[in-house]
């Protein structure tokens, strides 16, 4: 395949790809969430995500010995 043909093929594939555009609109929040509520929610998410992985990493040597 010659270089101009490869360039033409590359240009045609790049030109036909369309990125869909999402129709998003932002509105004010329906309910105001206080900072304390946000802190509790973030803490719960962090514990739920990082807790099990921290448990596994802290007991990794125990799992290796089994």
XYZ file of N, CA and C in Angstrom:
198
model
N 0.855 -1.175 0.000
C 0.000 0.000 0.000
C 0.898 1.234 0.000
N 0.612 2.137 -0.880
C 1.432 3.337 -0.974
C 1.064 4.326 0.114
N 1.947 5.256 0.347
C 1.744 6.245 1.401
C 0.522 7.131 1.145
N 0.306 7.653 -0.059
C -0.904 8.473 -0.272
C -2.196 7.685 -0.064
N -2.203 6.431 -0.456
C -3.413 5.629 -0.264
C -3.666 5.392 1.217
N -2.603 5.160 1.982
C -2.752 4.961 3.424
C -3.247 6.243 4.092
N -2.735 7.382 3.650
C -3.186 8.661 4.211
C -4.655 8.911 3.893
N -5.060 8.592 2.651
C -6.463 8.757 2.263
C -7.372 7.862 3.096
N -6.945 6.623 3.316
C -7.732 5.699 4.113
C -7.854 6.191 5.556
N -6.762 6.680 6.104
C -6.774 7.184 7.472
C -7.679 8.412 7.593
N -7.589 9.319 6.629
C -8.426 10.515 6.654
C -9.907 10.172 6.534
N -10.232 9.204 5.674
C -11.646 8.853 5.492
C -12.214 8.195 6.744
N -11.428 7.380 7.446
C -11.944 6.758 8.667
C -12.091 7.789 9.777
N -11.202 8.753 9.862
C -11.301 9.769 10.894
C -12.442 10.748 10.622
N -12.718 10.984 9.367
C -13.739 11.955 9.005
C -15.149 11.409 9.257
N -15.360 10.102 9.094
C -16.698 9.547 9.218
C -17.110 9.269 10.661
N -16.180 9.308 11.599
C -16.537 9.048 12.988
C -17.134 10.307 13.602
N -18.374 10.189 14.028
C -19.059 11.310 14.651
C -19.194 11.029 16.132
N -18.963 12.031 16.922
C -19.098 11.907 18.365
C -20.497 12.374 18.736
N -21.291 11.500 19.373
C -22.637 11.937 19.747
C -22.590 12.999 20.838
N -23.486 13.939 20.723
C -23.553 15.039 21.684
C -24.740 14.790 22.598
N -24.491 14.811 23.884
C -25.567 14.606 24.848
C -26.290 15.923 25.092
N -27.577 15.832 25.212
C -28.381 17.016 25.522
C -28.517 17.108 27.032
N -27.646 17.853 27.651
C -27.658 18.007 29.097
C -28.128 19.401 29.458
N -28.848 19.471 30.544
C -29.231 20.766 31.070
C -29.049 20.719 32.578
N -28.607 21.814 33.127
C -28.413 21.853 34.573
C -29.470 22.745 35.196
N -29.942 22.278 36.332
C -30.946 23.017 37.072
C -30.478 23.121 38.510
N -31.021 24.011 39.251
C -30.684 24.054 40.673
C -31.157 22.771 41.365
N -30.494 22.426 42.441
C -30.854 21.223 43.174
C -32.249 21.347 43.771
N -32.975 20.222 43.790
C -34.313 20.237 44.373
C -34.251 20.312 45.888
N -33.249 19.634 46.471
C -33.102 19.608 47.927
C -31.697 20.095 48.269
N -31.611 20.959 49.234
C -30.312 21.455 49.677
C -29.724 20.445 50.660
N -28.514 20.002 50.403
C -27.844 19.031 51.264
C -26.774 19.773 52.051
N -26.822 19.621 53.358
C -25.872 20.350 54.211
C -24.482 19.738 54.089
N -23.501 20.457 54.578
C -22.126 19.987 54.549
C -21.920 18.745 55.394
N -22.639 18.648 56.505
C -22.534 17.465 57.367
C -23.051 16.235 56.636
N -24.172 16.373 55.938
C -24.727 15.260 55.172
C -23.758 14.826 54.067
N -23.146 15.794 53.413
C -22.180 15.474 52.368
C -20.968 14.759 52.948
N -20.482 15.203 54.100
C -19.325 14.570 54.728
C -19.649 13.138 55.136
N -20.833 12.911 55.665
C -21.238 11.552 56.045
C -21.337 10.657 54.808
N -21.910 11.172 53.745
C -22.044 10.385 52.517
C -20.676 10.049 51.924
N -19.777 11.024 51.884
C -18.434 10.772 51.344
C -17.676 9.767 52.197
N -17.801 9.862 53.516
C -17.146 8.913 54.406
C -17.687 7.509 54.179
N -19.003 7.385 54.034
C -19.603 6.073 53.786
C -19.105 5.487 52.466
N -19.007 6.318 51.426
C -18.497 5.827 50.144
C -17.042 5.383 50.260
N -16.214 6.184 50.910
C -14.806 5.828 51.052
C -14.634 4.537 51.837
N -15.402 4.373 52.917
C -15.305 3.153 53.716
C -15.789 1.951 52.914
N -16.873 2.124 52.168
C -17.417 1.021 51.381
C -16.470 0.597 50.270
N -15.728 1.538 49.706
C -14.827 1.211 48.598
C -13.449 0.807 49.106
N -12.899 1.572 50.025
C -11.532 1.326 50.461
C -11.425 0.345 51.616
N -12.494 0.122 52.356
C -12.453 -0.798 53.491
C -12.082 -2.222 53.108
N -12.803 -2.842 52.164
C -12.455 -4.215 51.789
C -11.055 -4.354 51.184
N -10.661 -3.401 50.366
C -9.324 -3.492 49.777
C -8.247 -3.299 50.839
N -8.489 -2.440 51.813
C -7.540 -2.276 52.912
C -7.446 -3.524 53.757
N -8.567 -4.198 53.975
C -8.575 -5.453 54.730
C -7.728 -6.507 54.016
N -7.927 -6.645 52.718
C -7.176 -7.641 51.951
C -5.695 -7.309 51.970
N -5.345 -6.048 51.771
C -3.935 -5.674 51.752
C -3.283 -5.845 53.113
N -4.010 -5.590 54.192
C -3.412 -5.741 55.516
C -3.258 -7.204 55.911
N -4.039 -8.104 55.318
C -3.955 -9.530 55.619
C -3.344 -10.321 54.459
N -2.598 -9.652 53.610
C -2.033 -10.298 52.432
C -1.089 -11.431 52.798
N -0.287 -11.257 53.829
C 0.641 -12.300 54.246
C -0.113 -13.536 54.734
N -1.248 -13.336 55.412
C -2.059 -14.471 55.853
C -2.598 -15.250 54.651
N -3.011 -14.536 53.609
C -3.534 -15.200 52.433
C -2.431 -15.936 51.664
N -1.219 -15.424 51.685
C -0.107 -16.080 51.005
C 0.266 -17.387 51.694
N 0.145 -17.440 53.016
C 0.531 -18.636 53.765
C -0.475 -19.767 53.616
N -1.701 -19.483 53.231
C -2.717 -20.536 53.096
C -2.558 -21.316 51.822
